[in-house]
CSV table of C-alpha atoms in Angstrom, one decimal:
chain,number,residue,atom,x,y,z
A,1,ALA,CA,7.4,-6.5,-6.0
A,2,LYS,CA,9.6,-5.6,-8.7
A,3,ASP,CA,10.9,-2.5,-10.3
A,4,LEU,CA,11.6,-4.2,-14.2
A,5,ASP,CA,12.9,-1.3,-15.5
A,6,LEU,CA,15.5,-1.4,-12.6
A,7,ASP,CA,15.3,-4.8,-12.0
A,8,GLU,CA,14.7,-4.4,-8.9
A,9,GLU,CA,13.3,-5.0,-5.6
A,10,LEU,CA,11.3,-3.0,-3.8
A,11,ALA,CA,8.3,-3.2,-0.7
A,12,LEU,CA,5.4,-1.5,-2.2
A,13,LYS,CA,2.9,-0.3,1.3
A,14,VAL,CA,-1.0,-0.7,0.1
A,15,LEU,CA,-3.9,1.3,0.6
A,16,PRO,CA,-6.5,-1.3,1.7
A,17,PRO,CA,-9.2,-1.4,-1.1
A,18,SER,CA,-11.7,-0.8,1.1
A,19,ALA,CA,-10.0,2.4,2.1
A,20,VAL,CA,-10.5,3.8,-1.4
A,21,HIS,CA,-14.3,5.7,-1.2
A,22,ASP,CA,-12.2,7.2,2.3
A,23,GLU,CA,-11.0,10.6,1.1
A,24,THR,CA,-9.2,11.1,4.6
A,25,ALA,CA,-7.7,8.0,4.2
A,26,VAL,CA,-6.3,8.7,0.5
A,27,LYS,CA,-4.8,11.9,2.1
A,28,ARG,CA,-3.5,10.8,5.0
A,29,PHE,CA,-1.3,8.2,2.4
A,30,MET,CA,-0.9,10.8,0.1
A,31,ASN,CA,0.6,12.9,3.0
A,32,GLU,CA,2.5,10.5,3.9
A,33,VAL,CA,4.8,10.3,1.2
A,34,ARG,CA,6.0,13.5,1.2
A,35,ILE,CA,6.5,13.5,4.4
A,36,ALA,CA,8.7,10.8,3.8
A,37,ARG,CA,10.8,12.0,1.1
A,38,ARG,CA,11.5,15.4,4.0
A,39,ILE,CA,13.9,12.5,6.4
A,40,SER,CA,16.6,11.0,5.4
A,41,HIS,CA,18.0,9.3,7.3
A,42,ARG,CA,20.0,5.7,7.6
A,43,ASN,CA,17.1,3.8,9.2
A,44,VAL,CA,14.2,5.0,7.6
A,45,VAL,CA,13.9,3.9,4.0
A,46,ARG,CA,12.8,5.5,1.2
A,47,THR,CA,9.9,6.1,-0.3
A,48,HIS,CA,9.9,7.0,-4.8
A,49,ASP,CA,6.6,7.8,-4.7
A,50,ILE,CA,2.7,7.0,-4.6
A,51,GLY,CA,0.9,5.3,-7.5
A,52,GLU,CA,-3.1,4.2,-8.2
A,53,GLN,CA,-3.5,1.2,-10.1
A,54,GLY,CA,-7.0,-0.1,-11.0
A,55,GLY,CA,-8.0,2.1,-8.4
A,56,THR,CA,-5.8,0.3,-5.3
A,57,TYR,CA,-3.1,3.4,-4.5
A,58,PHE,CA,0.2,1.9,-3.2
A,59,ILE,CA,3.6,3.7,-2.3
A,60,PRO,CA,6.5,1.5,-4.1
A,61,MET,CA,9.4,2.4,-0.8
A,62,GLU,CA,13.3,0.8,0.0
A,63,TYR,CA,12.7,-3.4,0.3
A,64,VAL,CA,14.7,-4.0,3.2
A,65,ASP,CA,15.8,-8.0,4.3
A,66,GLY,CA,15.2,-8.7,7.2
A,67,THR,CA,13.5,-10.0,9.9
A,68,SER,CA,10.5,-8.4,10.0
A,69,LEU,CA,9.2,-7.2,13.6
A,70,LYS,CA,6.4,-8.7,13.8
A,71,GLU,CA,8.2,-12.4,13.1
A,72,LEU,CA,10.9,-11.2,15.9
A,73,ILE,CA,8.2,-10.4,18.6
A,74,ARG,CA,6.9,-14.0,18.2
A,75,VAL,CA,9.9,-15.1,18.3
A,76,ARG,CA,11.3,-12.9,21.2
A,77,GLY,CA,8.4,-12.1,22.7
A,78,ARG,CA,8.0,-9.5,24.4
A,79,LEU,CA,11.0,-6.6,23.8
A,80,PRO,CA,13.0,-5.5,27.2
A,81,VAL,CA,12.9,-1.0,26.3
A,82,ALA,CA,17.1,-0.9,25.9
A,83,VAL,CA,16.3,-3.8,23.0
A,84,THR,CA,12.9,-0.6,21.4
A,85,LEU,CA,15.3,1.5,22.4
A,86,SER,CA,18.6,0.8,20.5
């Protein structure tokens, strides 16, 4: 996604539409932002806020360019323990 006000790329985590009516799922999604804001570490992406538009909840967060874990496993196969720990 792109923040048009700040001209920045962001990643969006979106609560699936099927979970919008699940009060527990919505609370857990909102709690995720509260917890993430308390963490400051170079290996943890920054979360900016939580938003809702037309019944869709989303979390804008720092965009990190690179290969996804899913893609890495697809290409390399099962990762050795030493790699996953580092």
